[in-house]
XYZ file of C-alpha atoms in Angstrom:
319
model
C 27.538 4.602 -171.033
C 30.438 2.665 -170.711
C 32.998 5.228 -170.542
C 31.047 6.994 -167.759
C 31.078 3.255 -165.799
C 34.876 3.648 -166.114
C 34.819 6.853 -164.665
C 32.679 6.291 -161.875
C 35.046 3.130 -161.081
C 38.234 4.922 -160.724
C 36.320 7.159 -159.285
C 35.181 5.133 -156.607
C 38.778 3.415 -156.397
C 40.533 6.169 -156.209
C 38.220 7.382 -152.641
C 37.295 3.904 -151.219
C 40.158 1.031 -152.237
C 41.093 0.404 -149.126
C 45.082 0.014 -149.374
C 45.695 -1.329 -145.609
C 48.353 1.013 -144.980
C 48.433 2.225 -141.764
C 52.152 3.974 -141.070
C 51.012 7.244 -141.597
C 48.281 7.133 -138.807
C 51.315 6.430 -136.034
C 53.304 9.027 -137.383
C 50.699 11.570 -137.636
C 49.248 11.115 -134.119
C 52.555 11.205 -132.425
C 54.042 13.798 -134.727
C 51.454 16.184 -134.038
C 50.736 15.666 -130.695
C 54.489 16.442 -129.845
C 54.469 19.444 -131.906
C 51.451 20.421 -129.882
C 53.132 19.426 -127.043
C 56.156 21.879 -127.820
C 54.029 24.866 -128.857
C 51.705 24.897 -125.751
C 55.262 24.362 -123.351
C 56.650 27.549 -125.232
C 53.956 29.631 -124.710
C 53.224 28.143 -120.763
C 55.550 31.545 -119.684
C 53.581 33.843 -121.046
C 50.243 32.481 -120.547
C 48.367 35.002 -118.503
C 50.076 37.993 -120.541
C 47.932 36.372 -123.512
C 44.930 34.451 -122.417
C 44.187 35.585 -118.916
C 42.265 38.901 -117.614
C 45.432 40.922 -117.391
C 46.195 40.034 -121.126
C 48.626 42.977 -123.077
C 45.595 43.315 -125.239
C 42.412 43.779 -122.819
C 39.927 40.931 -123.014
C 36.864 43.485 -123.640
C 38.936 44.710 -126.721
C 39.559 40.882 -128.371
C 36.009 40.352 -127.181
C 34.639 42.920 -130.063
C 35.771 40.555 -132.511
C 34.597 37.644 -131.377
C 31.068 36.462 -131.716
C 28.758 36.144 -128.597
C 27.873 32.316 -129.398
C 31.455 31.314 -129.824
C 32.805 29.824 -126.644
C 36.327 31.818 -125.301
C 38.786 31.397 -122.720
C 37.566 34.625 -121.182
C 34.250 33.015 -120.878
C 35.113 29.816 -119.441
C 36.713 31.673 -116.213
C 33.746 34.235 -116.279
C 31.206 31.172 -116.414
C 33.788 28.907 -113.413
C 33.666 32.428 -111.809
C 30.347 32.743 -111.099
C 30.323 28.913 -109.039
C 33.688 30.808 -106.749
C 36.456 29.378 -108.998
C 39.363 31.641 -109.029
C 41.020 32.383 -112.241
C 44.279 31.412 -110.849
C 42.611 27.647 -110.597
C 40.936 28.161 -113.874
C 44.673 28.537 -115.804
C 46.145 26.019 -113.598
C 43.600 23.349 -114.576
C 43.583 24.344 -118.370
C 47.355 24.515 -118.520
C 47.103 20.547 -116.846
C 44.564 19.632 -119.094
C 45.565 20.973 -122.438
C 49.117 18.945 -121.744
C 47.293 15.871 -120.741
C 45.602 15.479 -123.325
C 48.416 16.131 -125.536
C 50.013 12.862 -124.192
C 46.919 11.433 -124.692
C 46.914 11.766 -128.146
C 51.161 11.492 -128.233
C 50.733 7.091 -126.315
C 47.461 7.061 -128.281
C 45.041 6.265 -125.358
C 42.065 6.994 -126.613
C 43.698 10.296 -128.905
C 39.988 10.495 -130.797
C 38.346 11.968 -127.482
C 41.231 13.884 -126.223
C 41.249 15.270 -129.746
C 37.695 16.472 -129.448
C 38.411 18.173 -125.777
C 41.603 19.355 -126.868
C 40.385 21.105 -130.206
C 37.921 23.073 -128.085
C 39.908 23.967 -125.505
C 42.634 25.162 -128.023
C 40.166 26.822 -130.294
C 38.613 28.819 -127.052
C 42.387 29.880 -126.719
C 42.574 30.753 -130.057
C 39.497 32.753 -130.571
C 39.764 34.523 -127.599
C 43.003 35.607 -128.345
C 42.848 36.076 -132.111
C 45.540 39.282 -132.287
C 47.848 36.675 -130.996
C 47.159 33.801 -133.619
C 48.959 32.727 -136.464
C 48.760 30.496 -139.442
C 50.072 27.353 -137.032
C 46.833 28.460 -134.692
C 44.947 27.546 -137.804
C 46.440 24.162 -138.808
C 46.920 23.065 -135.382
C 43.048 23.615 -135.342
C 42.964 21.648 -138.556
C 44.868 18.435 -137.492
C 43.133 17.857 -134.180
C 40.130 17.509 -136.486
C 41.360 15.092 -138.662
C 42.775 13.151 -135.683
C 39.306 13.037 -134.802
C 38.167 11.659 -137.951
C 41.154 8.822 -138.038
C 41.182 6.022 -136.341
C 44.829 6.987 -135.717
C 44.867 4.958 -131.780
C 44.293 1.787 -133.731
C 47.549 0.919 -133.972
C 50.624 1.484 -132.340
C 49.012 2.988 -129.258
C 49.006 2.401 -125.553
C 45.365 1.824 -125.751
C 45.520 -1.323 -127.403
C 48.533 -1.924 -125.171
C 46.456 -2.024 -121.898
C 43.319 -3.481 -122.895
C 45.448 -5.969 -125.687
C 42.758 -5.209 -128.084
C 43.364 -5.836 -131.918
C 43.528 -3.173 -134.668
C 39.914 -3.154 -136.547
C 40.310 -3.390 -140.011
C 38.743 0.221 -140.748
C 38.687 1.952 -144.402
C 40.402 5.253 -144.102
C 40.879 5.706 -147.892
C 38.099 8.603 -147.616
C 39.550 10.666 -145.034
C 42.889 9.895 -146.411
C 41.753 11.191 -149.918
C 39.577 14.246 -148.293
C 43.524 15.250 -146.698
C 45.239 14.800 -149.306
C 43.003 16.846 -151.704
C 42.768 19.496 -148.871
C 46.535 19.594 -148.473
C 46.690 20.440 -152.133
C 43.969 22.627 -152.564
C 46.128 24.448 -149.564
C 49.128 25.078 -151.411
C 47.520 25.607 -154.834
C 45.632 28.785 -153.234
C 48.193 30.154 -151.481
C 50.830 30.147 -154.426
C 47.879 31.313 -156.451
C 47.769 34.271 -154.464
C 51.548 34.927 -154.562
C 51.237 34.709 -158.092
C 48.828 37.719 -158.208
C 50.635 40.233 -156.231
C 53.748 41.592 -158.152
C 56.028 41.883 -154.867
C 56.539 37.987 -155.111
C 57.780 38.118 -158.952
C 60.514 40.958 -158.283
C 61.528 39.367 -154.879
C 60.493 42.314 -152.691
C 58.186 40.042 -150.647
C 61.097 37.939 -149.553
C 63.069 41.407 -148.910
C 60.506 42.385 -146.428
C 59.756 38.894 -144.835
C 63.443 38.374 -143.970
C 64.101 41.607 -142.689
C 60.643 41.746 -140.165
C 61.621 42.111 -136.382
C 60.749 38.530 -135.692
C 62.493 36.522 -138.464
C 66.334 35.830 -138.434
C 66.798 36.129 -134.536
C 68.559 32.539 -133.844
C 71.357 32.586 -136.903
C 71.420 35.860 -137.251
C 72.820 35.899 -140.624
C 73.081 38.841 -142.590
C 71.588 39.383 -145.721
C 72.382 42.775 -146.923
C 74.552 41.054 -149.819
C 70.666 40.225 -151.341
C 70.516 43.491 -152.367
C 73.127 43.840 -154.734
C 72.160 40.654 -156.163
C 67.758 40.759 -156.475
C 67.840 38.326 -159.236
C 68.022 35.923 -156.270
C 65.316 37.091 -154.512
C 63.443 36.399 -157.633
C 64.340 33.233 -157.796
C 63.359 32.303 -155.075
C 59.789 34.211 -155.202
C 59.756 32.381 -158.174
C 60.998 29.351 -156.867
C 57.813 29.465 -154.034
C 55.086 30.315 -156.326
C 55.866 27.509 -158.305
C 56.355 24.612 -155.906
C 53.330 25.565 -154.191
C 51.102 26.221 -157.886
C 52.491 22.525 -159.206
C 51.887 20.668 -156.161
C 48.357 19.042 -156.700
C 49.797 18.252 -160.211
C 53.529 16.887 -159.314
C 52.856 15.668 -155.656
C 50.287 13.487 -157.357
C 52.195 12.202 -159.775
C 54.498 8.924 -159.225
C 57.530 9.554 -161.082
C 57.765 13.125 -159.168
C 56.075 12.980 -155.810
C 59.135 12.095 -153.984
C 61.214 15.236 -155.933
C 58.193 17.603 -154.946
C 57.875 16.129 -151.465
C 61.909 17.335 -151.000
C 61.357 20.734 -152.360
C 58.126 21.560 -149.970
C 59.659 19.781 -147.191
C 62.722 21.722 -147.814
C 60.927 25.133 -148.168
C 59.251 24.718 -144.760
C 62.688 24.251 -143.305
C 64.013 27.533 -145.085
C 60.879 29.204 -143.592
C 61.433 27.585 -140.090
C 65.510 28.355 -140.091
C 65.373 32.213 -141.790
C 61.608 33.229 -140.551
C 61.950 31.098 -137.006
C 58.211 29.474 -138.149
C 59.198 26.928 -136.410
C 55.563 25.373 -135.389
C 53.873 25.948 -138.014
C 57.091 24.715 -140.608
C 56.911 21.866 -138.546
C 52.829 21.420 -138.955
C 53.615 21.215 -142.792
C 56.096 18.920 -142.607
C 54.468 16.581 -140.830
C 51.481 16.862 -143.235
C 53.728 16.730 -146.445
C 54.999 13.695 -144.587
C 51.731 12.021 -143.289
C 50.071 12.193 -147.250
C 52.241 11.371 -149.448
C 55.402 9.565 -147.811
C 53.733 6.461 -147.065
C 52.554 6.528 -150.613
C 53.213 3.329 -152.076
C 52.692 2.258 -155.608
C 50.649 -0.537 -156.155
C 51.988 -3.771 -156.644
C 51.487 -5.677 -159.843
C 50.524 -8.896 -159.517
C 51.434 -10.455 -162.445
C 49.128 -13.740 -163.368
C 51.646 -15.637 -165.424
C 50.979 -18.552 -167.187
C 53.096 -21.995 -166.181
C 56.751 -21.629 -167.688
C 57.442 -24.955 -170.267
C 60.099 -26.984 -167.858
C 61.920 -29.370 -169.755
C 60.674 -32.914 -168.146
C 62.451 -36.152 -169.098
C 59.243 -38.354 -170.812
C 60.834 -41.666 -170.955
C 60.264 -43.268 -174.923
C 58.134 -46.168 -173.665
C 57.281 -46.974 -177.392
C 60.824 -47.548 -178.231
C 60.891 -44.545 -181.562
């Protein structure tokens, strides 16, 4: 009985001591919000060749693999159509509200309901237009939620800035936990997968993925040299499958949480420089960053008894 009180103490520590840390909030609202920012501006040219009724892909086509209860882009303007609302006005007011509310989120006035509006907005984007989406689609998804579930405008935001309203003392250990175990669960899966396959162990998935028609375009380097020398390839297959496999065990732990941090943050920017991921390399990163960064140790507080001082007692009795 009493080793299962222990357990269901550090248990209940390790999901709901509140710490008081509240860094990571700031940095994750503004981090992503500018990243969502930056990915919506980049794709603003090309809008109506991917969203809008004269799509590449046809709408009718994306709409077969989509179910009818799940709210699109393509159903928006048909719904706004049928009250006389022009497409044209439909895009223009999505395009103005999508970036408002990404500064919404980016000063922090009131980022938990522009992160509701904005996560249905973007997910009616991204399921009506699922050809087009990628794994950043997905995470981007994945972060407005969380930004819903933090009370990341409670500090450092223009919010509190207008209305001069104090930070409330809030426990976010729970959510902070629930990210931080789904973070890790993340990369355990996916390097799990790798690990299956045998085109990760002998390099050739590397091969392939620097050599597709969309990776390498900005540097432009040339990797033909790889091929008389596979062993590094392997390597770094190897290399992948392994950072990703030991992260919920060395991210974790103290002593090598910072090392592991490096090596993930530094694979994301290998991905983002060779594969031009940019968004979603920059997703990770700011997740890697928001978890386990502002990790702190705790502090000992050391209850020490009263050190002897050596105190003159004068020798009133004369000995």
């Amino acid at each position: 009985m009493k080793k299962l009180n222990i357990f269901y103490d550090t248990i209940e520590k390790f999901f709901f001591r509140q710490d008081g840390q509240t860094e990571f909030l700031s940095f994750f609202r503004v981090a992503i919000g500018i990243v969502i920012f930056l990915q919506f501006t980049a794709v603003l040219p090309d809008f109506d060749k991917l969203f809008s009724s004269s799509s590449i892909i046809p709408q009718d086509i994306m709409s077969v693999f989509t179910p009818d209860w799940l709210i699109t882009f393509s159903k928006i303007v048909g719904f706004l159509q049928s009250f006389g609302m022009e497409e044209s006005t439909t895009i223009i007011i999505t395009k103005v509200s999508f970036i408002t509310l990404c500064i919404g989120i980016i000063t922090g006035f009131y980022s938990r309901f522009a992160a509701v509006f904005l996560l249905i907005l973007q997910i009616s984007l991204l399921k009506g237009s699922s050809f087009f989406a990628y794994g950043a689609d997905f995470f981007t998804s994945m972060s407005l939620f969380y930004l819903i579930l933090f009370p990341a405008d409670q500090h450092f935001s223009l919010r509190n800035l207008i209305f001069r309203r104090k930070p409330i003392q809030n426990n976010i250990t729970p959510v902070k936990r629930l990210f931080q175990i789904h973070i890790s669960m993340a990369y355990f899966f996916s390097g799990l997968d790798k690990a299956l396959g045998f085109n990760w162990w002998n390099g050739e998935a590397i091969w392939k993925a620097i050599h597709l028609p969309y990776s390498n375009r900005d540097l432009n380097i040339d990797f033909g040299w790889l091929a008389e020398h596979s062993y590094l390839l392997s390597f770094i297959g190897w290399s992948t499958i392994i950072i990703e496999m030991c992260y919920p065990f060395f991210i974790w732990y103290k002593p090598t949480q910072k090392t592991w941090l490096f090596l993930t943050v530094s694979m994301h920017i290998g991905i983002a420089l060779v594969l031009n991921l940019y968004y979603f390399s920059a997703i990770m990163i700011v997740w890697n960053i928001t978890n386990f960064y502002f990790e702190q140790p705790a502090k000992k507080t050391e209850v020490s008894s009263k050190k002897k001082q050596g105190v003159y007692i004068p020798d009133q009795m004369g000995v």
